[in-house]
């Protein structure tokens, strides 16, 4: 597994505002959207392409286009939905699947409650969206599901990561074709499983608390 921390002043600037507890939900959603697009630019450096012959207004030339099968973007519900627009803005021809996962707040174990994507992902590059790589359990479970369906190249985009989550992924997904792209690996997790200093619960800050 590879992890890539994006080192860019615009990333750091937007992340700082996301961390600030005074940032309201509409601003948080907008900045998260912008930050995801910046992360997506780095995450798609190895997106698969094929050569294509075209005619410019001046002459014939050779360019590239995304190869088939098209990449798939899979947000983990619900917080991952807040990252979807920022990702498909950069990959508008990508297909979109959905994976609903919930974490038990006592055991911190993740379970799947909904899926909406092809049974066969053979030969697909998949970009999975999850704002927080905290304990790592949710992302490990999600990536295992994708690999079990045949995905051979998985990139996870996370706004933030914790060392414990990175370590779990490296241990549980050793040898798997997985890359993690994030804006920061923070200090640690607290006893409640939140990233420190972090930015709180990304889903609640995007959409408010529900239920």
XYZ file of N, CA and C in Angstrom:
633
model
N 0.840 -1.197 0.000
C 0.000 0.000 0.000
C 0.874 1.245 0.000
N 0.462 2.206 -0.787
C 1.180 3.475 -0.825
C 0.323 4.563 -0.209
N 0.953 5.513 0.459
C 0.226 6.678 0.969
C 0.907 7.932 0.457
N 0.102 8.841 -0.056
C 0.612 10.095 -0.615
C -0.053 11.261 0.107
N 0.737 12.028 0.840
C 0.246 13.219 1.519
C 0.510 14.418 0.597
N -0.555 15.079 0.188
C -0.428 16.171 -0.779
C 0.075 17.424 -0.073
N 1.242 17.857 -0.479
C 1.887 19.022 0.125
C 1.737 20.210 -0.814
N 0.729 21.044 -0.531
C 0.457 22.192 -1.389
C -0.147 23.284 -0.511
N 0.259 24.548 -0.702
C -0.255 25.614 0.166
C -1.765 25.787 0.092
N -2.378 25.555 -1.069
C -3.837 25.670 -1.154
C -4.533 24.559 -0.370
N -3.950 23.379 -0.386
C -4.485 22.271 0.408
C -4.417 22.609 1.888
N -3.273 23.109 2.320
C -3.101 23.457 3.732
C -4.050 24.579 4.149
N -4.238 25.553 3.269
C -5.131 26.674 3.562
C -6.575 26.207 3.753
N -7.066 25.409 2.824
C -8.448 24.942 2.905
C -8.633 23.999 4.091
N -7.641 23.165 4.357
C -7.737 22.244 5.482
C -7.814 23.005 6.803
N -7.070 24.082 6.922
C -7.102 24.877 8.151
C -8.501 25.399 8.434
N -9.185 25.886 7.395
C -10.548 26.387 7.587
C -11.512 25.250 7.905
N -11.320 24.082 7.312
C -12.161 22.929 7.630
C -12.000 22.514 9.092
N -10.807 22.623 9.613
C -10.553 22.240 11.001
C -11.241 23.196 11.995
N -11.372 24.448 11.625
C -11.884 25.475 12.531
C -13.332 25.175 12.924
N -13.593 25.042 14.208
C -14.944 24.697 14.662
C -15.962 25.784 14.361
N -15.507 26.991 14.048
C -16.429 28.080 13.726
C -16.942 28.011 12.292
N -16.363 27.153 11.459
C -16.778 27.045 10.061
C -18.147 26.376 9.981
N -19.107 27.053 9.373
C -20.470 26.509 9.310
C -20.581 25.444 8.217
N -21.717 24.727 8.220
C -21.892 23.603 7.300
C -21.808 23.991 5.823
N -22.469 25.067 5.375
C -22.356 25.422 3.957
C -20.915 25.706 3.533
N -20.169 26.428 4.394
C -18.767 26.717 4.078
C -17.944 25.443 4.113
N -18.226 24.579 5.081
C -17.505 23.316 5.201
C -17.698 22.478 3.937
N -18.932 22.374 3.454
C -19.202 21.586 2.250
C -18.468 22.153 1.043
N -18.492 23.479 0.916
C -17.835 24.105 -0.240
C -16.338 23.866 -0.217
N -15.726 24.053 0.951
C -14.279 23.876 1.048
C -13.882 22.408 0.889
N -14.690 21.513 1.426
C -14.410 20.089 1.247
C -14.453 19.731 -0.233
N -15.424 20.274 -0.939
C -15.544 20.056 -2.374
C -14.301 20.545 -3.106
N -13.833 21.737 -2.769
C -12.642 22.297 -3.410
C -11.394 21.473 -3.062
N -11.298 21.056 -1.809
C -10.131 20.281 -1.382
C -10.091 18.929 -2.084
N -11.246 18.306 -2.261
C -11.289 17.012 -2.947
C -10.791 17.143 -4.384
N -11.151 18.225 -5.057
C -10.680 18.409 -6.428
C -9.156 18.509 -6.472
N -8.574 19.190 -5.498
C -7.111 19.269 -5.432
C -6.499 17.890 -5.168
N -7.104 17.131 -4.252
C -6.609 15.779 -3.975
C -6.789 14.877 -5.197
N -7.915 15.052 -5.891
C -8.201 14.225 -7.064
C -7.172 14.448 -8.165
N -6.683 15.678 -8.278
C -5.660 15.967 -9.283
C -4.431 15.090 -9.054
N -4.027 14.936 -7.792
C -2.887 14.078 -7.474
C -3.256 12.605 -7.607
N -4.477 12.244 -7.192
C -4.878 10.833 -7.184
C -4.987 10.250 -8.583
N -5.233 11.097 -9.575
C -5.446 10.604 -10.935
C -4.205 10.692 -11.812
N -3.061 10.901 -11.220
C -1.829 10.975 -12.027
C -1.597 9.695 -12.831
N -2.040 8.561 -12.300
C -1.823 7.283 -12.980
C -3.103 6.727 -13.592
N -4.084 7.600 -13.838
C -5.300 7.116 -14.473
C -4.954 6.563 -15.858
N -5.598 5.469 -16.229
C -5.257 4.790 -17.476
C -5.812 5.533 -18.687
N -4.963 5.685 -19.695
C -5.350 6.389 -20.918
C -4.948 5.569 -22.131
N -5.485 5.981 -23.264
C -5.112 5.359 -24.534
C -4.925 6.463 -25.569
N -4.096 6.171 -26.558
C -3.850 7.163 -27.600
C -5.046 7.280 -28.531
N -5.233 8.504 -29.034
C -6.322 8.748 -29.977
C -5.852 9.772 -31.009
N -6.215 9.541 -32.254
C -5.886 10.471 -33.335
C -7.014 11.491 -33.478
N -6.632 12.766 -33.547
C -7.631 13.838 -33.684
C -7.158 14.850 -34.714
N -8.084 15.708 -35.103
C -7.770 16.829 -35.991
C -7.971 18.123 -35.213
N -6.929 18.916 -35.092
C -7.075 20.250 -34.525
C -7.479 21.190 -35.666
N -7.811 22.444 -35.377
C -8.091 23.383 -36.476
C -6.900 23.609 -37.398
N -5.715 23.128 -36.976
C -4.507 23.384 -37.753
C -3.992 22.136 -38.452
N -4.007 20.977 -37.750
C -3.403 19.768 -38.322
C -3.869 18.528 -37.569
N -3.434 17.403 -38.063
C -3.699 16.138 -37.374
C -2.658 15.945 -36.269
N -3.092 15.344 -35.176
C -2.157 15.080 -34.080
C -2.657 13.881 -33.278
N -1.853 13.493 -32.305
C -2.208 12.372 -31.441
C -2.345 12.871 -30.015
N -3.426 12.487 -29.364
C -3.633 12.843 -27.969
C -3.972 11.610 -27.152
N -4.536 11.822 -25.987
C -4.930 10.695 -25.140
C -6.349 10.923 -24.630
N -7.015 9.842 -24.295
C -8.313 9.885 -23.647
C -8.355 8.759 -22.618
N -9.296 8.859 -21.700
C -9.435 7.811 -20.706
C -9.776 6.498 -21.395
N -9.098 5.441 -20.977
C -9.308 4.141 -21.597
C -10.525 3.448 -20.993
N -10.961 2.374 -21.648
C -12.063 1.552 -21.149
C -11.508 0.323 -20.436
N -12.186 -0.170 -19.406
C -13.422 0.386 -18.839
C -13.155 1.696 -18.105
N -14.148 2.545 -18.050
C -13.998 3.844 -17.402
C -13.716 3.674 -15.914
N -13.023 4.637 -15.306
C -12.823 4.585 -13.859
C -14.161 4.636 -13.136
N -14.175 4.093 -11.933
C -15.381 4.148 -11.101
C -15.071 4.912 -9.824
N -15.995 5.785 -9.444
C -15.881 6.544 -8.206
C -16.916 5.988 -7.231
N -16.461 5.642 -6.016
C -17.346 5.029 -5.034
C -17.269 5.801 -3.720
N -18.229 6.687 -3.446
C -18.270 7.339 -2.134
C -18.842 6.380 -1.090
N -18.270 6.429 0.112
C -18.821 5.671 1.237
C -19.854 6.564 1.923
N -21.092 6.083 1.964
C -22.175 6.865 2.559
C -21.996 6.970 4.066
N -22.385 8.125 4.734
C -22.997 9.250 4.041
C -21.982 10.322 3.738
N -20.941 10.423 4.564
C -20.016 11.554 4.460
C -19.287 11.589 3.122
N -19.063 10.420 2.513
C -18.375 10.387 1.230
C -19.133 11.103 0.130
N -20.457 11.249 0.298
C -21.235 11.982 -0.698
C -20.773 13.423 -0.826
N -20.303 13.988 0.274
C -19.822 15.361 0.243
C -18.542 15.541 -0.547
N -17.936 14.421 -0.962
C -16.706 14.472 -1.750
C -16.959 14.163 -3.219
N -18.167 13.716 -3.537
C -18.433 13.202 -4.879
C -18.321 14.279 -5.957
N -18.953 15.430 -5.741
C -18.926 16.470 -6.773
C -17.504 16.914 -7.089
N -16.695 17.052 -6.060
C -15.319 17.474 -6.280
C -14.518 16.476 -7.093
N -14.861 15.191 -6.962
C -14.151 14.146 -7.706
C -14.637 14.060 -9.150
N -15.953 14.035 -9.355
C -16.449 13.876 -10.726
C -16.273 15.150 -11.540
N -16.026 16.268 -10.880
C -15.692 17.477 -11.631
C -14.410 17.243 -12.430
N -13.496 16.496 -11.865
C -12.233 16.210 -12.538
C -12.359 14.994 -13.459
N -13.251 14.051 -13.113
C -13.460 12.841 -13.917
C -14.936 12.748 -14.324
N -15.408 13.644 -15.180
C -16.843 13.674 -15.490
C -17.347 12.432 -16.210
N -16.466 11.674 -16.866
C -16.918 10.479 -17.589
C -16.840 9.220 -16.733
N -16.388 9.354 -15.500
C -16.319 8.183 -14.621
C -17.718 7.718 -14.256
N -17.845 6.423 -13.992
C -19.100 5.890 -13.477
C -19.080 6.000 -11.958
N -20.256 6.028 -11.355
C -20.360 6.228 -9.915
C -21.114 5.059 -9.290
N -20.511 4.467 -8.262
C -21.175 3.460 -7.452
C -21.315 3.990 -6.039
N -22.048 3.270 -5.212
C -22.252 3.707 -3.827
C -22.065 2.527 -2.884
N -21.471 2.818 -1.745
C -21.249 1.790 -0.732
C -21.640 2.370 0.616
N -22.679 1.795 1.221
C -23.136 2.262 2.523
C -22.525 1.434 3.640
N -21.798 2.085 4.525
C -21.162 1.389 5.634
C -21.415 2.170 6.916
N -21.529 1.435 8.014
C -21.765 2.063 9.308
C -20.804 1.470 10.326
N -20.324 2.325 11.235
C -19.369 1.885 12.247
C -20.049 1.783 13.597
N -19.874 0.659 14.259
C -20.370 0.494 15.626
C -19.509 1.352 16.543
N -20.120 2.298 17.238
C -19.358 3.253 18.032
C -18.706 2.615 19.264
N -19.117 1.398 19.627
C -18.490 0.719 20.768
C -17.353 -0.186 20.325
N -17.615 -1.001 19.298
C -16.580 -1.922 18.829
C -15.690 -1.300 17.765
N -16.174 -0.198 17.152
C -15.478 0.495 16.057
C -15.375 -0.375 14.802
N -16.160 -1.453 14.717
C -16.164 -2.328 13.551
C -17.169 -1.814 12.516
N -16.807 -1.939 11.240
C -17.662 -1.454 10.155
C -18.452 -2.601 9.551
N -19.684 -2.306 9.149
C -20.507 -3.289 8.454
C -21.191 -2.605 7.281
N -21.508 -3.391 6.256
C -22.128 -2.870 5.037
C -23.636 -2.960 5.138
N -24.330 -1.870 4.796
C -25.790 -1.911 4.809
C -26.394 -1.650 3.431
N -25.584 -1.224 2.456
C -26.110 -0.982 1.115
C -24.969 -0.944 0.108
N -25.216 -1.484 -1.086
C -24.251 -1.396 -2.184
C -25.000 -1.108 -3.472
N -24.372 -0.325 -4.325
C -24.926 -0.033 -5.644
C -23.762 0.153 -6.598
N -23.290 -0.974 -7.142
C -22.192 -0.944 -8.097
C -22.149 -2.293 -8.802
N -21.421 -2.397 -9.917
C -21.371 -3.653 -10.659
C -20.783 -4.796 -9.822
N -21.294 -6.001 -10.076
C -20.726 -7.176 -9.408
C -19.309 -7.445 -9.889
N -19.047 -7.118 -11.154
C -17.738 -7.379 -11.745
C -17.015 -6.053 -11.991
N -15.933 -5.830 -11.251
C -15.106 -4.633 -11.430
C -13.753 -4.981 -12.040
N -13.680 -6.098 -12.716
C -12.417 -6.550 -13.292
C -11.826 -5.499 -14.235
N -10.556 -5.236 -14.042
C -9.864 -4.285 -14.890
C -10.170 -2.832 -14.595
N -10.928 -2.557 -13.537
C -11.329 -1.190 -13.211
C -10.342 -0.515 -12.270
N -10.110 0.752 -12.522
C -9.505 1.618 -11.517
C -10.653 2.223 -10.720
N -10.578 2.097 -9.399
C -11.656 2.563 -8.540
C -11.114 3.612 -7.577
N -11.862 4.706 -7.448
C -11.520 5.780 -6.519
C -12.589 5.801 -5.428
N -12.192 5.431 -4.209
C -13.148 5.359 -3.108
C -13.000 6.611 -2.248
N -14.128 7.195 -1.866
C -14.140 8.476 -1.164
C -14.610 8.291 0.269
N -13.780 8.662 1.216
C -14.124 8.600 2.641
C -13.361 9.720 3.330
N -14.056 10.697 3.920
C -13.351 11.874 4.446
C -12.293 11.558 5.493
N -12.570 10.581 6.390
C -11.691 10.362 7.529
C -11.152 8.935 7.560
N -9.849 8.785 7.447
C -9.206 7.493 7.686
C -8.794 7.494 9.159
N -9.702 7.057 10.014
C -9.481 7.110 11.466
C -8.945 5.770 11.963
N -9.824 4.884 12.415
C -9.365 3.548 12.834
C -8.962 2.723 11.622
N -9.544 3.025 10.484
C -9.225 2.297 9.253
C -10.170 1.148 8.954
N -10.995 0.767 9.916
C -11.857 -0.391 9.724
C -12.832 -0.246 8.575
N -13.453 0.921 8.460
C -14.422 1.138 7.390
C -13.761 1.064 6.023
N -12.626 1.721 5.875
C -11.963 1.752 4.578
C -11.416 0.379 4.206
N -10.880 -0.352 5.171
C -10.400 -1.712 4.892
C -11.552 -2.577 4.396
N -12.697 -2.516 5.080
C -13.853 -3.315 4.675
C -14.329 -2.919 3.282
N -14.353 -1.618 3.005
C -14.803 -1.141 1.698
C -13.862 -1.611 0.593
N -12.573 -1.493 0.814
C -11.606 -1.872 -0.219
C -11.616 -3.375 -0.438
N -11.789 -4.151 0.606
C -11.913 -5.600 0.431
C -13.110 -5.946 -0.444
N -14.216 -5.225 -0.250
C -15.405 -5.447 -1.073
C -15.110 -5.146 -2.533
N -14.402 -4.055 -2.794
C -14.065 -3.688 -4.164
C -13.131 -4.707 -4.801
N -12.134 -5.137 -4.063
C -11.179 -6.122 -4.595
C -11.867 -7.456 -4.838
N -12.801 -7.819 -3.965
C -13.520 -9.086 -4.146
C -14.334 -9.083 -5.430
N -14.675 -7.890 -5.910
C -15.425 -7.768 -7.161
C -14.515 -7.625 -8.368
N -13.201 -7.686 -8.154
C -12.267 -7.694 -9.269
C -11.487 -6.424 -9.502
N -11.719 -5.374 -8.701
C -10.947 -4.132 -8.885
C -9.458 -4.423 -8.702
N -8.646 -3.933 -9.635
C -7.217 -4.237 -9.571
C -6.354 -3.019 -9.302
N -6.997 -1.880 -9.021
C -6.256 -0.654 -8.740
C -7.202 0.265 -7.971
N -7.007 0.385 -6.654
C -7.915 1.151 -5.805
C -7.163 2.317 -5.184
N -7.724 3.506 -5.326
C -7.166 4.700 -4.697
C -8.212 5.278 -3.752
N -7.834 5.465 -2.501
C -8.729 6.051 -1.506
C -8.367 7.512 -1.322
N -9.355 8.385 -1.424
C -9.171 9.813 -1.165
C -9.771 10.127 0.194
N -8.943 10.665 1.090
C -9.372 11.005 2.448
C -8.911 12.419 2.757
N -9.791 13.207 3.365
C -9.366 14.542 3.766
C -8.267 14.456 4.814
N -8.457 13.555 5.783
C -7.490 13.383 6.866
C -7.257 11.910 7.135
N -6.094 11.606 7.723
C -5.786 10.241 8.138
C -5.128 10.269 9.512
N -5.269 9.161 10.223
C -4.599 8.972 11.509
C -3.567 7.867 11.359
N -2.468 7.930 12.121
C -1.440 6.882 12.003
C -2.003 5.487 12.227
N -2.939 5.352 13.178
C -3.501 4.027 13.466
C -4.246 3.464 12.262
N -4.971 4.330 11.556
C -5.688 3.872 10.372
C -4.750 3.474 9.252
N -3.692 4.257 9.063
C -2.693 3.929 8.044
C -2.040 2.592 8.367
N -1.695 2.393 9.632
C -1.044 1.143 10.045
C -1.966 -0.054 9.824
N -3.264 0.095 10.161
C -4.200 -1.008 9.957
C -4.317 -1.356 8.480
N -4.403 -0.347 7.632
C -4.508 -0.613 6.200
C -3.256 -1.288 5.660
N -2.094 -0.834 6.111
C -0.851 -1.462 5.657
C -0.780 -2.920 6.090
N -1.320 -3.205 7.260
C -1.292 -4.584 7.772
C -2.346 -5.457 7.101
N -3.584 -4.953 7.013
C -4.685 -5.760 6.507
C -4.728 -5.849 4.979
N -4.137 -4.874 4.301
C -4.175 -4.846 2.839
C -2.791 -5.004 2.233
N -1.902 -5.651 2.974
C -0.529 -5.850 2.495
C -0.550 -6.576 1.151
N 0.152 -6.020 0.185
C 0.223 -6.628 -1.132
C -0.921 -6.273 -2.058
N -1.938 -5.583 -1.540
C -3.075 -5.195 -2.375
C -2.739 -3.934 -3.175
N -3.353 -3.776 -4.354
C -3.069 -2.611 -5.213
C -3.807 -1.373 -4.728
N -3.348 -0.806 -3.614
C -4.070 0.276 -2.947
C -3.152 1.478 -2.741
N -3.697 2.670 -3.011
C -3.028 3.935 -2.725
C -3.973 4.803 -1.904
N -3.434 5.503 -0.914
C -4.210 6.460 -0.131
C -3.676 7.854 -0.415
N -4.563 8.762 -0.794
C -4.195 10.157 -1.031
C -4.923 10.999 0.012
N -4.190 11.797 0.755
C -4.781 12.584 1.827
C -4.072 13.921 1.957
N -4.709 14.847 2.675
C -4.091 16.157 2.869
C -3.234 16.199 4.122
N -3.413 15.223 5.034
C -2.615 15.220 6.259
C -2.744 13.888 6.975
N -1.632 13.437 7.570
C -1.672 12.357 8.556
C -1.492 13.028 9.912
N -2.567 13.048 10.699
C -2.571 13.781 11.961
C -1.858 13.015 13.073
N -1.964 13.533 14.303
C -1.172 13.011 15.418
C -1.606 11.637 15.892
N -2.925 11.457 16.113
C -3.382 10.231 16.783
C -4.905 10.170 16.765
N -5.438 9.087 17.353
C -6.865 8.969 17.631
C -7.103 9.166 19.118
N -8.269 9.725 19.469
C -8.616 9.782 20.887
C -9.392 8.522 21.275
N -9.852 8.443 22.504
C -10.516 7.233 22.990
C -11.835 6.970 22.268
N -12.424 8.002 21.692
C -13.684 7.839 20.958
C -13.471 7.486 19.481
N -12.203 7.363 19.090
C -11.900 7.021 17.707
C -11.896 8.195 16.758
N -11.844 9.422 17.288
C -11.771 10.615 16.448
C -10.313 11.007 16.218
N -10.060 11.537 15.024
C -8.711 11.991 14.698
C -8.400 13.270 15.464
N -7.155 13.355 15.987
C -6.677 14.527 16.733
C -5.456 15.104 16.019
N -5.405 16.420 15.695
C -6.430 17.421 16.002
C -7.689 17.303 15.151
N -7.580 16.745 13.963
C -8.750 16.430 13.166
C -9.630 17.607 12.818
N -10.909 17.285 12.547
C -11.888 18.331 12.247
C -13.275 17.947 12.760
N -13.331 16.949 13.642
C -14.613 16.493 14.171
C -15.222 15.433 13.287
N -16.526 15.247 13.384
C -17.262 14.290 12.563
C -17.573 14.944 11.215
N -16.946 14.442 10.156
C -17.091 15.089 8.845
C -18.537 15.074 8.369
N -19.250 13.970 8.579
C -20.637 13.903 8.149
C -21.507 14.917 8.866
N -21.354 15.028 10.172
C -22.138 15.992 10.937
C -21.815 17.418 10.528
N -20.543 17.672 10.247
C -20.171 19.036 9.894
C -20.610 19.405 8.480
N -20.759 18.407 7.614
C -21.267 18.685 6.280
C -22.775 18.870 6.262
N -23.460 17.987 6.993
C -24.909 17.910 6.856
C -25.673 18.207 8.142
N -24.978 18.405 9.251
C -25.650 18.565 10.527
C -25.963 17.203 11.130
N -26.306 17.156 12.393
C -26.640 15.894 13.038
C -28.052 15.468 12.648
N -28.234 14.182 12.549
C -29.543 13.658 12.178
C -29.894 12.502 13.097
N -31.116 12.466 13.526
C -31.579 11.355 14.363
C -30.954 11.392 15.712
